[in-house]
XYZ file of C-alpha atoms in Angstrom:
468
model
C -6.175 3.531 26.058
C -6.191 1.340 29.180
C -6.455 3.244 32.449
C -5.037 2.191 35.852
C -7.442 -0.264 37.442
C -6.964 1.403 40.833
C -8.813 4.534 39.694
C -12.553 3.770 39.850
C -13.373 6.970 37.962
C -11.381 5.818 34.917
C -13.918 3.145 33.988
C -17.566 2.692 33.247
C -19.447 -0.601 33.367
C -20.744 -2.111 30.121
C -22.320 -5.498 29.659
C -22.813 -8.132 26.995
C -24.196 -11.659 26.954
C -21.267 -12.882 29.082
C -21.700 -10.296 31.791
C -20.226 -6.993 32.898
C -17.023 -5.486 31.546
C -15.091 -2.429 32.674
C -14.496 -0.078 29.737
C -12.336 3.073 29.805
C -14.623 5.961 30.686
C -13.826 7.992 27.575
C -13.938 5.097 25.100
C -16.655 5.012 22.455
C -16.679 1.217 22.285
C -18.496 -1.283 24.463
C -18.079 -4.636 26.167
C -17.268 -6.877 23.208
C -14.608 -4.530 21.854
C -13.055 -4.307 25.300
C -12.959 -8.088 25.654
C -11.154 -8.384 22.331
C -8.781 -5.577 23.272
C -7.829 -7.473 26.430
C -7.875 -11.029 25.056
C -5.834 -10.531 21.884
C -2.654 -8.726 22.845
C -0.904 -10.055 19.770
C 1.392 -7.942 17.653
C 1.058 -4.279 16.797
C -0.905 -4.610 13.555
C -4.335 -3.029 13.993
C -7.255 -3.383 11.627
C -6.524 -1.215 8.561
C -8.257 2.148 8.207
C -9.556 0.890 4.880
C -11.565 -1.807 6.642
C -12.832 0.665 9.240
C -13.985 2.997 6.469
C -15.588 0.127 4.561
C -17.422 -1.068 7.678
C -18.802 2.435 8.241
C -20.071 2.471 4.663
C -21.649 -0.956 5.131
C -23.427 0.135 8.317
C -24.662 3.341 6.720
C -26.003 1.477 3.699
C -27.598 -1.170 5.921
C -29.335 1.492 8.009
C -30.737 3.093 4.861
C -31.918 -0.236 3.466
C -33.454 -1.330 6.770
C -35.358 1.960 7.037
C -36.627 1.636 3.467
C -37.774 -1.933 4.153
C -39.559 -0.919 7.345
C -37.488 -2.981 9.782
C -35.690 -0.033 11.391
C -37.158 3.196 12.709
C -36.204 6.018 10.319
C -35.045 8.211 13.205
C -32.713 5.500 14.487
C -31.502 4.814 10.983
C -30.749 8.498 10.470
C -28.757 8.631 13.702
C -26.724 5.590 12.627
C -26.064 7.207 9.256
C -24.845 10.423 10.895
C -22.653 8.435 13.267
C -21.164 6.571 10.305
C -20.473 9.884 8.589
C -18.414 10.989 11.582
C -16.357 7.810 11.360
C -15.936 8.265 7.615
C -14.701 11.802 8.251
C -11.955 10.381 10.466
C -13.264 11.926 13.669
C -13.013 8.733 15.732
C -10.009 6.766 14.471
C -8.881 6.097 18.043
C -12.128 4.209 18.658
C -10.975 1.256 16.534
C -7.993 -0.248 18.375
C -8.461 -3.944 17.640
C -5.621 -6.004 16.244
C -5.613 -8.126 13.115
C -4.862 -11.255 15.121
C -8.349 -11.848 16.524
C -11.236 -14.085 15.577
C -10.887 -15.224 11.981
C -14.387 -14.066 11.088
C -13.649 -10.505 12.213
C -16.617 -10.634 14.608
C -14.954 -8.328 17.119
C -14.239 -5.698 14.467
C -17.858 -5.854 13.353
C -18.940 -5.391 16.967
C -16.367 -2.631 17.454
C -18.095 -0.694 14.669
C -21.561 -1.577 15.970
C -20.721 -0.399 19.495
C -19.016 2.803 18.395
C -21.823 3.791 16.039
C -24.448 3.042 18.709
C -22.528 5.154 21.235
C -22.203 8.082 18.812
C -25.831 7.768 17.694
C -27.084 7.913 21.277
C -24.896 10.944 21.955
C -26.276 12.649 18.856
C -29.835 11.892 19.988
C -29.115 13.535 23.344
C -27.499 16.569 21.716
C -30.472 17.017 19.393
C -33.103 16.412 22.062
C -34.454 13.338 20.274
C -36.519 11.058 22.510
C -36.049 7.400 21.616
C -38.214 4.531 22.833
C -34.957 2.762 23.707
C -31.290 3.609 23.154
C -29.688 2.686 19.859
C -28.390 -0.853 20.365
C -25.240 -2.274 18.716
C -26.858 -5.599 17.791
C -30.542 -4.840 17.449
C -30.172 -1.613 15.475
C -26.702 -1.076 14.001
C -26.318 -4.771 13.165
C -29.941 -5.186 12.069
C -30.406 -7.710 9.208
C -26.678 -8.513 9.353
C -24.129 -10.921 10.796
C -20.393 -10.595 11.272
C -20.170 -13.463 8.805
C -21.598 -11.421 5.934
C -20.517 -7.915 6.974
C -16.797 -8.650 7.168
C -16.512 -10.216 3.687
C -18.630 -7.330 2.413
C -16.358 -4.756 4.061
C -13.382 -6.656 2.657
C -14.732 -6.366 -0.891
C -15.677 -2.712 -0.453
C -12.245 -1.884 0.959
C -10.504 -3.843 -1.799
C -12.517 -2.130 -4.534
C -11.804 1.317 -3.100
C -8.094 0.542 -2.714
C -7.804 -0.718 -6.276
C -9.812 2.047 -7.940
C -8.895 5.044 -5.770
C -5.322 4.276 -4.688
C -3.439 1.788 -6.825
C -4.919 2.406 -10.275
C -4.374 6.200 -10.251
C -0.784 5.753 -9.081
C -0.067 3.239 -11.827
C -1.671 5.392 -14.502
C 0.445 8.340 -13.381
C 3.643 6.319 -13.826
C 2.468 4.987 -17.204
C 1.894 8.589 -18.331
C 5.449 9.467 -17.332
C 6.795 6.591 -19.399
C 4.638 7.742 -22.324
C 6.250 11.186 -22.088
C 9.727 9.682 -21.925
C 8.977 7.621 -25.033
C 8.126 10.750 -26.991
C 11.217 12.567 -25.757
C 13.619 9.751 -26.712
C 12.339 8.520 -30.070
C 15.511 9.517 -31.932
C 17.929 7.494 -29.763
C 19.172 4.033 -30.761
C 21.077 1.977 -28.208
C 22.280 -1.550 -27.682
C 19.693 -4.034 -26.521
C 20.553 -6.669 -23.924
C 19.336 -10.205 -23.245
C 20.673 -12.569 -20.554
C 22.667 -9.532 -19.280
C 24.663 -9.831 -22.521
C 24.909 -7.520 -25.509
C 22.106 -7.949 -28.050
C 20.955 -6.254 -31.246
C 20.054 -2.545 -31.287
C 16.829 -1.142 -29.904
C 15.351 2.336 -29.808
C 15.443 3.759 -26.306
C 11.791 4.701 -26.784
C 11.027 1.034 -27.493
C 12.718 0.007 -24.265
C 10.673 2.591 -22.367
C 7.496 1.372 -24.089
C 8.219 -2.017 -22.547
C 8.275 -0.386 -19.120
C 4.977 1.336 -19.880
C 3.456 -1.990 -20.903
C 4.664 -3.565 -17.684
C 2.539 -1.040 -15.815
C -0.481 -0.992 -18.107
C -0.944 -4.748 -18.495
C -1.594 -5.400 -14.767
C -4.013 -2.462 -14.813
C -6.086 -4.344 -17.366
C -5.869 -7.444 -15.167
C -7.160 -5.438 -12.178
C -10.064 -4.220 -14.293
C -10.839 -7.841 -15.145
C -10.830 -8.751 -11.443
C -13.148 -5.966 -10.276
C -16.505 -7.455 -11.361
C -16.085 -10.310 -8.849
C -14.954 -7.874 -6.150
C -18.134 -5.873 -6.736
C -20.244 -8.894 -5.695
C -21.170 -8.620 -2.009
C -21.977 -11.196 0.653
C -24.283 -8.872 2.613
C -27.679 -10.478 3.043
C -26.313 -13.959 3.653
C -26.173 -13.324 7.435
C -24.725 -16.189 9.500
C -24.305 -19.097 7.091
C -25.593 -17.817 3.757
C -29.299 -18.510 4.233
C -30.209 -14.888 4.940
C -31.805 -15.711 8.300
C -33.239 -12.561 10.001
C -32.701 -10.411 6.909
C -35.856 -9.084 5.203
C -36.609 -10.063 1.642
C -34.849 -7.782 -0.821
C -32.346 -6.521 1.736
C -29.352 -7.977 -0.101
C -30.192 -6.303 -3.400
C -31.170 -2.991 -1.839
C -28.148 -2.691 0.435
C -25.847 -3.352 -2.525
C -27.591 -0.552 -4.395
C -27.110 1.736 -1.401
C -23.395 0.921 -1.263
C -23.111 1.587 -4.972
C -24.699 4.980 -4.432
C -22.402 5.817 -1.524
C -19.188 4.818 -3.290
C -19.866 5.385 -6.970
C -18.798 1.794 -7.639
C -21.143 -0.792 -9.237
C -21.647 -3.102 -6.272
C -24.231 -5.883 -6.624
C -25.358 -8.696 -4.386
C -23.617 -12.026 -4.845
C -26.201 -14.443 -6.251
C -24.697 -17.305 -4.221
C -24.258 -16.272 -0.585
C -22.901 -19.691 0.378
C -20.026 -19.060 -1.990
C -19.678 -15.445 -0.855
C -19.211 -16.361 2.821
C -16.800 -19.225 2.306
C -14.692 -18.358 -0.731
C -12.121 -15.619 -1.038
C -11.303 -16.453 -4.654
C -12.213 -12.952 -5.878
C -9.630 -11.463 -3.512
C -7.036 -14.059 -4.525
C -7.633 -13.273 -8.199
C -7.513 -9.510 -7.674
C -4.363 -9.707 -5.580
C -2.838 -11.775 -8.346
C -3.094 -8.684 -10.550
C -1.573 -6.591 -7.754
C 1.260 -9.104 -7.500
C 1.717 -8.975 -11.274
C 2.224 -5.218 -11.048
C 4.677 -5.695 -8.178
C 6.600 -8.308 -10.159
C 6.723 -6.032 -13.186
C 7.860 -3.096 -11.081
C 10.674 -5.241 -9.719
C 11.820 -5.629 -13.325
C 11.412 -1.939 -14.187
C 13.260 -0.775 -11.080
C 16.087 -3.212 -11.734
C 16.356 -2.054 -15.360
C 16.567 1.563 -14.280
C 19.235 0.984 -11.662
C 21.283 -1.199 -14.025
C 21.128 1.394 -16.798
C 22.027 4.141 -14.306
C 24.864 2.141 -12.715
C 28.200 3.894 -12.468
C 28.628 6.753 -12.839
C 31.893 5.694 -14.529
C 32.301 1.976 -13.985
C 28.778 0.784 -14.759
C 26.507 0.950 -17.793
C 25.820 4.635 -17.275
C 23.394 4.884 -20.197
C 20.898 6.963 -18.200
C 21.056 9.348 -15.279
C 18.461 9.503 -12.519
C 17.865 12.247 -9.953
C 20.332 12.511 -7.067
C 17.945 12.711 -4.131
C 20.249 12.211 -1.159
C 23.863 11.281 -0.338
C 24.374 7.567 -0.806
C 27.124 6.847 1.672
C 28.230 7.869 5.136
C 31.872 7.264 4.200
C 32.206 7.709 0.417
C 31.777 11.402 -0.475
C 29.762 12.142 -3.583
C 28.220 8.689 -3.854
C 24.592 8.646 -4.978
C 22.511 5.462 -4.920
C 19.326 4.395 -6.792
C 17.303 4.501 -3.586
C 13.893 4.856 -5.205
C 14.553 1.698 -7.200
C 15.540 -0.097 -4.016
C 12.358 1.021 -2.259
C 10.237 -0.272 -5.142
C 11.972 -3.657 -5.110
C 11.491 -4.033 -1.353
C 7.801 -3.229 -1.703
C 7.571 -5.783 -4.514
C 9.041 -8.435 -2.218
C 6.486 -7.572 0.492
C 3.588 -7.765 -1.972
C 4.751 -11.175 -3.172
C 4.899 -12.372 0.426
C 1.425 -10.975 1.035
C 0.171 -12.892 -1.989
C 1.407 -16.156 -0.534
C -0.319 -15.395 2.777
C -3.577 -14.436 1.055
C -3.613 -17.556 -1.096
C -2.953 -19.864 1.821
C -5.518 -18.085 4.030
C -8.144 -18.295 1.289
C -7.683 -22.062 1.119
C -8.455 -22.557 4.795
C -12.199 -21.992 5.080
C -14.219 -24.726 6.743
C -17.844 -25.533 5.994
C -19.900 -22.294 5.838
C -17.219 -19.685 6.631
C -13.651 -18.659 5.954
C -12.015 -17.746 9.260
C -8.844 -16.067 7.986
C -10.468 -12.847 6.845
C -8.637 -10.277 9.014
C -5.208 -11.382 7.803
C -6.474 -11.441 4.212
C -7.787 -7.909 4.602
C -4.607 -6.650 6.245
C -2.327 -8.082 3.573
C -4.473 -7.046 0.612
C -4.808 -3.454 1.759
C -1.151 -3.261 2.731
C -0.179 -4.407 -0.763
C -2.356 -1.777 -2.416
C -1.188 1.007 -0.125
C 2.517 0.171 -0.289
C 2.541 -0.356 -4.038
C 0.549 2.819 -4.719
C 2.869 4.859 -2.497
C 5.952 3.280 -4.065
C 4.715 3.978 -7.598
C 4.067 7.641 -6.819
C 7.404 8.017 -5.063
C 9.268 6.286 -7.899
C 7.499 8.448 -10.458
C 8.105 11.760 -8.701
C 11.635 11.143 -7.422
C 13.088 8.922 -10.139
C 11.230 8.123 -13.360
C 10.234 11.712 -14.113
C 13.890 12.719 -14.034
C 15.363 9.951 -16.208
C 17.747 11.389 -18.800
C 19.450 9.510 -21.621
C 23.256 9.629 -21.786
C 23.305 9.896 -25.567
C 27.070 9.669 -25.958
C 27.355 6.538 -23.809
C 24.470 4.912 -25.654
C 26.100 5.749 -29.006
C 29.491 4.417 -27.929
C 28.062 1.194 -26.519
C 25.962 0.679 -29.637
C 28.923 0.878 -31.971
C 31.119 -1.300 -29.755
C 28.572 -4.096 -29.517
C 29.654 -7.301 -31.261
C 26.029 -8.383 -31.629
C 25.612 -5.844 -34.410
C 27.208 -8.578 -36.499
C 23.655 -9.915 -36.817
C 23.212 -7.380 -39.616
C 25.695 -9.390 -41.695
C 23.709 -12.656 -41.515
C 21.737 -12.108 -44.757
C 24.942 -11.267 -46.650
C 27.626 -13.660 -45.363
C 25.566 -16.219 -43.410
C 25.233 -17.033 -39.717
C 28.409 -19.141 -39.382
C 30.646 -16.637 -41.124
C 29.116 -13.809 -39.089
C 29.935 -15.813 -35.936
C 33.552 -16.076 -37.092
C 33.673 -12.296 -37.546
C 32.316 -11.701 -34.041
C 34.685 -14.205 -32.432
C 37.744 -12.786 -34.230
C 36.822 -9.217 -33.241
C 36.351 -10.295 -29.620
C 39.642 -12.231 -29.449
C 41.685 -9.475 -31.036
C 39.877 -6.465 -29.635
C 39.240 -5.181 -33.160
C 36.127 -3.787 -34.785
C 33.629 -5.930 -36.663
C 34.605 -4.076 -39.826
C 38.284 -4.909 -39.400
C 37.558 -8.571 -38.615
C 35.180 -9.021 -41.549
C 37.592 -7.488 -44.042
C 40.526 -9.487 -42.637
C 38.591 -12.729 -43.037
C 37.837 -11.800 -46.642
C 34.071 -12.027 -46.341
C 33.448 -8.413 -47.487
C 35.419 -5.433 -48.678
C 35.390 -2.326 -46.520
C 32.981 -0.661 -48.930
C 30.645 -3.658 -48.988
C 30.697 -3.815 -45.187
C 29.735 -0.140 -44.871
C 26.744 -0.645 -47.182
C 25.161 -3.403 -45.069
C 26.346 -2.486 -41.560
C 24.156 0.343 -40.217
C 23.295 -0.241 -36.515
C 20.921 2.744 -36.313
C 18.747 1.157 -38.995
C 18.498 -2.223 -37.238
C 15.706 -1.238 -34.821
């Protein structure tokens, strides 16, 4: 949004405690945002929309609480609330250009929101003919009873809670429901199990799918277990956790306001010194996100292995053919949705390492790695949620069992010899399996040839479909 410096009409003059700053004439932000915009030209990663939305919610709740406690004029508070509503509606996304790689406390992003809301609030006052004693001020009014040091960790927790409950959890539950449907549809199919990429004893296809469902549902329970700590907010601790310049009861009231605005049970953190310095709640919650990513790596790999072929692989299932798989091999179709899921899983695991390391780096009364923590956490939730929905719609929902291939593989598996253990013993059963493998014969032929059972006796005890 920078304008040529040679055009004097392209700028207006704003000021902060360091002096005057030229700001693009049509920008909604002020001096501190502009300084950050100019001083941190690092990368292309801007502050996530989830953090912007969370900050707007924090400022709206703070304005309400400050008005209720008598430290902010109700008219000013109402203007700030209306300004926040415009931001929440997505009307001013271009007004938040700051990059992730800025101050580790996120001070400039807090001031970006303060300046934008003050600018909008003053414009609304003019439009409505409201006479104010003084213009709405970014620090004195929008940031009243707050500090960057307690608003950013609060916005981080609000954004994380919204991402987990409104994005990732619904996507995971949708995929789990698809697996539940596939279980019901495939209950009558028995196939060969596999361990160590080797043939194993039989398993019902529905049982295999139930494992996939569990791999989705278990991390969901872990996310639920992590949420109570995410719901605890730092707001009210101000600069170092003491609550300096915040009125008594502000922390409890503003948490109640945020709960009302979001429908989530936010509460004030009883220990603000912990809330400002520790990011353990985020580390714990992202651990559950990583668990889901790790499990989805396994599910996606299972699906693409089982669908491998179509003639020279396992070929026990078919998956939807969504697009041509090769620019040179006609008719080739690849498991692209599985590949997308596994790449997202890798990214989430990398994000987890970054979050854990960043969380360990706080000094004294503040963690100063919060923007990168926020960026990685929200990216993980967004990518994984999108990948789960895409995988569900374009792959999992269309999984079909290749019944004939499953039947053939089941009856060719040498590990079905396990059924003979109770009758002829482990060592004799091993001899049967080894002889069948060496000679390319059936287990029945090998067992009879070794004299362990007659053909009739073998048929009585060897029933692969009943081994599940």
